[in-house]
C-alpha atoms as one frame of an Amber mdcrd trajectory, in Angstrom:
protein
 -29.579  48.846 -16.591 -31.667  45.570 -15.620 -29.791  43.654 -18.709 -26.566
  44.912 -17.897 -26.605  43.661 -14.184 -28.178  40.635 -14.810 -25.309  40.029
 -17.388 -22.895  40.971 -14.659 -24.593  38.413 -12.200 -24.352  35.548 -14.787
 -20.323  36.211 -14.800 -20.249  36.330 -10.970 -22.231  32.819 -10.901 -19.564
  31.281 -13.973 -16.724  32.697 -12.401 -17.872  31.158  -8.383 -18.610  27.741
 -10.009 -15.024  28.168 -12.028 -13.212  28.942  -8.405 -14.150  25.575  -7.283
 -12.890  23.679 -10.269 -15.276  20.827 -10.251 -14.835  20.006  -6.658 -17.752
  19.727  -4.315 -18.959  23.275  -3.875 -21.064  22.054  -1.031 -17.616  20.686
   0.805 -15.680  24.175   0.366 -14.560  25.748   3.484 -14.892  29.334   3.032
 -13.233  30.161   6.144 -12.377  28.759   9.692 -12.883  30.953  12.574  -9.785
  33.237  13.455  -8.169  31.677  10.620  -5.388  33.579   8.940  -6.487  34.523
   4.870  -4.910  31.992   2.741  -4.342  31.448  -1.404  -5.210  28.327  -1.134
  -8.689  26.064  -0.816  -9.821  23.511   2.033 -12.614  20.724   1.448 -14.248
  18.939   4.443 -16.959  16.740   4.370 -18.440  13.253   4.534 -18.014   9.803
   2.388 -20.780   7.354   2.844 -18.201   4.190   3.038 -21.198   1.804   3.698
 -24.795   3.482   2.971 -27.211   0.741   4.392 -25.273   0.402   7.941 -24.471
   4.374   7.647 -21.071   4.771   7.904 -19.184   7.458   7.006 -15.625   8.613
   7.285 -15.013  12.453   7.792 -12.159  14.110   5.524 -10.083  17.835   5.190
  -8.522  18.112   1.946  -6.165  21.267   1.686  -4.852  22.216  -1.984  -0.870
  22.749  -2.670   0.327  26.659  -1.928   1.288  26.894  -5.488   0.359  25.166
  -8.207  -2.239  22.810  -7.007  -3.370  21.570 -10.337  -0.389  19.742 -10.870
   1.161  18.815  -7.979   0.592  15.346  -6.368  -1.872  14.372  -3.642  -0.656
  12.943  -0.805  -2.838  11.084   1.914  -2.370  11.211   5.642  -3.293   8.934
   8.176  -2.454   9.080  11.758  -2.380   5.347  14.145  -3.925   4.729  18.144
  -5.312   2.712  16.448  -8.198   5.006  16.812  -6.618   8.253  16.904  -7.715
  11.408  14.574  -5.834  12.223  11.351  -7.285  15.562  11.225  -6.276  16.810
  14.963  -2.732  15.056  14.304  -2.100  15.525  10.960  -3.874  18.211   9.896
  -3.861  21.066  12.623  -0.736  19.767  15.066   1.601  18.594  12.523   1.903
  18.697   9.018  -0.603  21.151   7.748  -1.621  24.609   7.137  -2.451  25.811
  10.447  -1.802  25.293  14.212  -4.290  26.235  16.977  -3.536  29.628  18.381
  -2.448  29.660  22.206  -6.675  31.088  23.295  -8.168  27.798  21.607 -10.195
  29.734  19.619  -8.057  30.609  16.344  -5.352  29.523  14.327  -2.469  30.234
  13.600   0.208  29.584  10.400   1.961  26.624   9.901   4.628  27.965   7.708
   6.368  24.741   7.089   2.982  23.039   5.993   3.464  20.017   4.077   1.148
  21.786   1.338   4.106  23.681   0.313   5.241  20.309  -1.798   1.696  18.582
  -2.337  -1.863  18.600  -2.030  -2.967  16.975   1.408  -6.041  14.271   2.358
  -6.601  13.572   5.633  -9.244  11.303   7.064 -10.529  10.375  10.455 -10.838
   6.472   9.933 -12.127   4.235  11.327 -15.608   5.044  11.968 -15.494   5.732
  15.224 -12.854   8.092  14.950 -13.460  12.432  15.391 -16.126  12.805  13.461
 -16.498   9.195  11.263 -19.562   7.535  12.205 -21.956   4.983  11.850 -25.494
   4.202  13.090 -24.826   0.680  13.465 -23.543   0.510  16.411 -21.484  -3.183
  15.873 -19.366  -0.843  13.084 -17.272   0.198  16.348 -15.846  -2.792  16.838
 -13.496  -3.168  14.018 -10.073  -4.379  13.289  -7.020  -3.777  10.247  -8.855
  -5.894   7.831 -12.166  -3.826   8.185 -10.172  -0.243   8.588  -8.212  -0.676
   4.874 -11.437  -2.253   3.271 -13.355   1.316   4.058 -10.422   3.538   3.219
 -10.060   1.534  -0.100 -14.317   2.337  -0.407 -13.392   6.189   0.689 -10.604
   6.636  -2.135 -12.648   5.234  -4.774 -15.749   7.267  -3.807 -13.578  10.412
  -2.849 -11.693  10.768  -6.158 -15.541  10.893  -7.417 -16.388  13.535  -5.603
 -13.156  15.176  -6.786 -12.432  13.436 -10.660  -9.286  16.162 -11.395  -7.344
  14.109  -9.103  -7.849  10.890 -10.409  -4.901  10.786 -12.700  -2.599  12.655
 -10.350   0.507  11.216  -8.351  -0.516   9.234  -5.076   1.627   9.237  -2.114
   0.316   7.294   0.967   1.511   8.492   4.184   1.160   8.226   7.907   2.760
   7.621  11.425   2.800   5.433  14.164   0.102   2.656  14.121  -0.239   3.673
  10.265   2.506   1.454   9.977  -0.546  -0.837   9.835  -2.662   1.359   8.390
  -0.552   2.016   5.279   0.780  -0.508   3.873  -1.913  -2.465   4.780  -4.472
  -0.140   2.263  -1.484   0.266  -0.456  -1.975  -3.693  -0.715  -5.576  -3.273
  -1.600  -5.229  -0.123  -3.878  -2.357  -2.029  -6.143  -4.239  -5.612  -5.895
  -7.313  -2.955  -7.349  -4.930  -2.170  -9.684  -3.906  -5.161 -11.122  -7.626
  -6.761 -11.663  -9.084  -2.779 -12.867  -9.449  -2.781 -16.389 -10.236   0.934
 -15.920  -9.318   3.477 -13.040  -6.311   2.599 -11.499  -4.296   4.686  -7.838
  -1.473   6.131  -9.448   0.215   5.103  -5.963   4.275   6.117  -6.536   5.442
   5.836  -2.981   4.934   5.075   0.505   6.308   6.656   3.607   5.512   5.932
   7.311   7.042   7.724  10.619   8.218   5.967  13.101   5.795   2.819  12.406
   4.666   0.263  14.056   5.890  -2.961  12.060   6.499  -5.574  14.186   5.470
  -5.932  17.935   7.654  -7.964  18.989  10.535  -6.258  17.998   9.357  -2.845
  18.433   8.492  -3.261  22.253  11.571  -4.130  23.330  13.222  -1.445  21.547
  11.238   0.457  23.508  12.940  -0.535  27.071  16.902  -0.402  25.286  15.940
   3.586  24.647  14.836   4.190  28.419  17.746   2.347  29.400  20.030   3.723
  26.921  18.949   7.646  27.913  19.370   7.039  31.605  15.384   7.172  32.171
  15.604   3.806  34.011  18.518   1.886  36.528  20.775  -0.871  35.336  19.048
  -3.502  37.684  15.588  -3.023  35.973  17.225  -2.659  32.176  19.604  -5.905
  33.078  15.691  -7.798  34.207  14.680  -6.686  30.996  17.225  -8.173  28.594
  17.433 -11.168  30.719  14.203 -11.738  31.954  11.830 -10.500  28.800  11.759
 -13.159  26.026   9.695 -11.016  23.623   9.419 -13.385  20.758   6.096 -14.338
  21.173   5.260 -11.064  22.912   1.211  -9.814  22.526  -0.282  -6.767  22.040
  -3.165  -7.587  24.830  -2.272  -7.948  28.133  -0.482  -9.935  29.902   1.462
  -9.895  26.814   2.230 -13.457  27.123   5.880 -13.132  28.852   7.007 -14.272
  32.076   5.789 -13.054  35.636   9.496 -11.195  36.551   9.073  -9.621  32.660
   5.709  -8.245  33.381   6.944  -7.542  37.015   9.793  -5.055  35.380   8.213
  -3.745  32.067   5.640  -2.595  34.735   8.289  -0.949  37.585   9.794   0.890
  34.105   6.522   2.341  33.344   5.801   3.517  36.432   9.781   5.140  36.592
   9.385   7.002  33.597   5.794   8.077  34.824   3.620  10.605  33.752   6.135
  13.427  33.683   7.891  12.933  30.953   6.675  12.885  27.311   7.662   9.005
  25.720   6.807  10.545  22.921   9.442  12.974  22.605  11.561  12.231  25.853
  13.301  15.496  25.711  10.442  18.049  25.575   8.834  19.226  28.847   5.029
  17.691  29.370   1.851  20.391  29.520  -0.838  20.231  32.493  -3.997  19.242
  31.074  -6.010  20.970  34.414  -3.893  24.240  34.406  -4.086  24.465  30.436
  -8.212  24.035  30.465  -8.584  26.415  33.134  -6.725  28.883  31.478  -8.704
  28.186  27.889 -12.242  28.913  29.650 -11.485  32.179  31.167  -9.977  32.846
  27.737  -6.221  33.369  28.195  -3.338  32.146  26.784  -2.338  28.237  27.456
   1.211  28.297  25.541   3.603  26.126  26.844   7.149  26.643  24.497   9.364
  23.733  25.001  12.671  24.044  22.590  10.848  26.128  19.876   7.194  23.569
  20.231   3.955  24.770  21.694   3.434  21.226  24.580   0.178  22.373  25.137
  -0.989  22.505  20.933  -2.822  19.000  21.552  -5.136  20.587  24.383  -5.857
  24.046  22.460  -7.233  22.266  19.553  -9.159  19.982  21.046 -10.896  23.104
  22.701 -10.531  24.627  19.267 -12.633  21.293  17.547 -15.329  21.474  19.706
 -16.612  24.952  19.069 -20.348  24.856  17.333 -18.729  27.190  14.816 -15.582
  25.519  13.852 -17.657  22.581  13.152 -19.650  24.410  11.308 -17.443  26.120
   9.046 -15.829  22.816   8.384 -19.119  20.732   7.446 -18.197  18.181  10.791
 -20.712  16.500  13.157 -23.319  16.833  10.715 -25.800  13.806  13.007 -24.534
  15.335  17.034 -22.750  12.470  18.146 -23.322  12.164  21.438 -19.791  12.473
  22.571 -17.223  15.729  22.474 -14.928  15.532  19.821 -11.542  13.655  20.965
  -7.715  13.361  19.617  -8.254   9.415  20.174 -11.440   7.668  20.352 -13.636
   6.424  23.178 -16.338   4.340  21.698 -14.078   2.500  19.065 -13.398  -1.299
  20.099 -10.691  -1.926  18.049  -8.798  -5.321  18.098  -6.025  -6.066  20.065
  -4.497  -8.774  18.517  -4.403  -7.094  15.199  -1.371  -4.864  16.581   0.650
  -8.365  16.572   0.742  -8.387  12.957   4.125  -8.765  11.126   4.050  -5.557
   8.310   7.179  -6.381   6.803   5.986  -9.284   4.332   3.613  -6.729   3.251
   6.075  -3.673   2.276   7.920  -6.626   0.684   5.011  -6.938  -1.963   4.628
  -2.997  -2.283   8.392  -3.051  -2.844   8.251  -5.985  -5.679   5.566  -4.361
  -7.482   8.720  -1.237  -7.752   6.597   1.492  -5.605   9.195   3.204  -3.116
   8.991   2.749   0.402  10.535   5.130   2.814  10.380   4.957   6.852  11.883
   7.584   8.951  11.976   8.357  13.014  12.219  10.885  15.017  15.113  10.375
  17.370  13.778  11.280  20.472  11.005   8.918  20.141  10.972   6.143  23.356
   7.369   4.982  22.244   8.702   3.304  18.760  12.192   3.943  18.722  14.302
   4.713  15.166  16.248   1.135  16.703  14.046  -1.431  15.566  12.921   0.336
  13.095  16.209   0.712  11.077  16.920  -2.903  12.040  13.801  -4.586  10.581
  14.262  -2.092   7.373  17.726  -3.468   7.289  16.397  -7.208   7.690  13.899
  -6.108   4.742  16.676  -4.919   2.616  18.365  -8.713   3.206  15.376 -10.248
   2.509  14.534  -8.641  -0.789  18.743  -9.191  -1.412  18.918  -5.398  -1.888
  22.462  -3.864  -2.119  23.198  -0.727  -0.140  22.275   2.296  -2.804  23.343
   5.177  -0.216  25.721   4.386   2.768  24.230   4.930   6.330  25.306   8.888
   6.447  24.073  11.799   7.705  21.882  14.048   5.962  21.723  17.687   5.889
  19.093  20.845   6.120  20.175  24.624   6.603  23.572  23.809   6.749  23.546
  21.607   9.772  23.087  17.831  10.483  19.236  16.882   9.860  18.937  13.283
  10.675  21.057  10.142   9.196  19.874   8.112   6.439  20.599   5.229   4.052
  19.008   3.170   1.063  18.613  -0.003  -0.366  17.863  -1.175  -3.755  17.058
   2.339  -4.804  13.368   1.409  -3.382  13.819   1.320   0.440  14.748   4.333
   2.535  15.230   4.714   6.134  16.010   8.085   7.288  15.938   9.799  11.010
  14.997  12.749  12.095  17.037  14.731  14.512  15.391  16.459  17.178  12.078
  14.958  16.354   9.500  13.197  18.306   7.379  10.180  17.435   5.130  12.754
  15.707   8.133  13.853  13.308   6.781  17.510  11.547   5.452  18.244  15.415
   8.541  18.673  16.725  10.905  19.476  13.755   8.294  21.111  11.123  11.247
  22.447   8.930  13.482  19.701   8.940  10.213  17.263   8.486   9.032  19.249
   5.110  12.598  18.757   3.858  12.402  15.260   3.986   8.698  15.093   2.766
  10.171  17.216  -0.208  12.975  15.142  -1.237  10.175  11.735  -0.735   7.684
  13.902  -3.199  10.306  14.761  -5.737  11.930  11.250  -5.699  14.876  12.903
  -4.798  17.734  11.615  -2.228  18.368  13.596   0.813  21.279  15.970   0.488
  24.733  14.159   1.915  26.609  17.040   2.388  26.804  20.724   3.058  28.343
  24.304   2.000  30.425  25.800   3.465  32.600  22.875   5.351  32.567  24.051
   8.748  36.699  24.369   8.577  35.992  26.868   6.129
């Protein structure tokens, strides 16, 4: 009897160490509190990006729905700069689960974008959630410092998890990623080109409603108030004729005129706190009435055209639970600060946000990876205007021919967003309906598009039945 169980435990051990596939066992999440059962894994953990100063960057990894041995790995970063890729990302936007209305469970995101890939987020730079480091001169950091670690984090996260070396790399991310990702793609295919051995299979990047170019996104900015009515015709006219944002700057007092700053400031305070710039058409969630609520353990939803407003607060309360952080392997030195959506202690430079991205997709674009940039059309913060303007002025510059005529696109049978294509390289798509934090607002609409990016597929130009049918 003694033989035969011991032979039985032996087959219990093989078949626990063959569940987790070579992947850090220690990293496994068995289970999140008041999280729906799954068929899939999640990973969360640490990478020592700098051992001697002791910083590390904090990562969830969540493996593909269906077939997650084969399909490709896609990375996620969210901007600020300074802002969490795990509490955007991961748990309000693109992945598996949302925070339940209570704060204290989850529930299913069942247009995750694990349905089409395997998903990395990371909380970078240190500073950031849970990334850390006990030197306390690491918080001050800037674009050149924030893609050197995440290059150190890739190479020493495919070692913790070798299967996915030799899979398909997409690089992905929104707002101030527009820095963050093309800025690390640079590194990863300059790694490329000198590595004799291990190389990033990297075969596409897309970014949401980036951040390319300051001075061209800013003013966009003021055209969409404008344009939706949000602001009067005297302030918009002061704008356009007063605002000569050429040489605009990120740090204040963003080096225009007196009347400029005078106006951009009267906007501001028009548009107020009341309305959502980053989705103007969604109704805003009380902060006060919503954490009142969460304590005496009631519901906080807030439904706004189909979206929860109040998601952002509920997993914030969700994050900071000792046993969430637990279960996911986070905190693991009790920083001395609650964890935040966007950092407090993080110094990062201002001046960085001045640099001009496009030059760089230009060399991601020559070296024949794809590059796709979409927006969410209700977006005021980074509107889908400049962006499909400098995309347009990128196409030009790389003398690009038109490869898909600016059209719309479709999903269920209706409209989806408009897109075009240049060069068979260089997408810009939009996203109708969606905020600046695309799969947030439009989670079906947003996988659709992720899809078609994964699958190097177009998105679909027409629809059945014709609606005179």
């Amino acid at each position: 009897m003694g033989r035969w169980w011991f032979g039985g435990f032996l087959i219990a051990v093989a078949l626990a160490v063959a569940a987790v596939n070579g992947y850090p066992e220690e990293d496994l999440v068995v289970n999140l509190p008041g999280q729906p059962k799954v068929g899939f894994r999640q990973f969360a953990g640490y990478v020592d990006v700098d051992e001697k100063a002791g910083r590390s960057l904090f990562y969830y990894f969540v493996e593909a729905e269906k077939d997650a041995e084969t399909t490709p790995l896609t990375l996620w970063l969210n901007g600020g700069p300074g802002c969490s890729s795990i509490g955007g990302g991961a748990f309000t936007e693109l992945g598996p689960f949302y925070p339940a209305g209570d704060g204290r469970a989850l529930r299913r995101n069942s247009m995750s974008w694990n349905r089409a890939s395997n998903l990395l987020f990371v909380e970078s730079p240190a500073g950031v959630g849970w990334s850390y480091s006990n030197t306390s001169s690491d918080y001050t950091r800037g674009d050149a410092a924030t893609a050197m670690d995440m290059q150190i984090f890739m190479m020493k996260w495919f070692e913790k998890f070798p299967e996915l070396k030799s899979r398909d790399l997409f690089l992905t991310g929104e707002s101030y990623a527009g820095h963050y990702v093309p800025q690390l793609a640079d590194l990863l295919l300059d790694h490329n080109a000198r590595s004799t051995r291990f190389k990033f299979n990297i075969k596409g990047i897309a970014i949401g409603n980036p951040l390319l170019k300051l001075d061209r996104d800013i003013p966009a900015a003021y055209e969409f108030f404008w344009s939706h009515g949000m602001i009067s015709d005297e302030i918009g006219l002061t704008i356009m004729n007063e605002c000569d944002f050429d040489d605009y700057t990120n740090a204040s007092p963003h080096n225009v005129s007196h009347s400029c700053n005078d106006a951009i400031t009267e906007a501001n305070g028009i548009v107020s706190n009341y309305i959502n710039q980053y989705d103007v058409i969604l109704d805003v969630c009380y902060p006060s009435i919503v954490e009142q609520e969460l304590r005496l353990r009631k519901m906080a939803t807030k439904m706004s055209l189909g979206v929860d407003v109040c998601m952002t607060l509920e997993r914030r309360f969700y994050f900071n639970l000792p046993d969430v952080q637990k279960a996911l392997h986070a905190n693991r030195t009790n920083l001395p600060y609650k964890w935040s959506m966007c950092s407090g202690v993080l110094n990062y430079n201002e001046a960085d946000g001045d640099i001009n991205i496009l030059p760089i997709l230009k060399k991601i674009i020559q070296r024949r990876v794809p590059v796709w940039v979409f927006s969410g059309d209700q977006d005021s913060v980074i509107p889908l205007l400049s962006s499909r303007t400098l995309v347009r002025e990128l196409a030009h510059e790389l003398k690009f021919k038109i490869t898909v005529p600016y059209g719309a696109w479709f999903h269920k049978g209706q409209v989806a967003g408009w897109a075009t294509e240049y060069g068979n390289l260089l997408t810009f798509a939009t996203v109708r309906g969606a905020a600046h934090m695309v799969p947030y607002a439009q989670p079906s609409r947003s996988l659709h598009l992720f899809s078609s990016f994964v699958h190097g597929r177009r998105l679909p130009n027409n629809t059945r039945p014709s609606i005179d049918d």
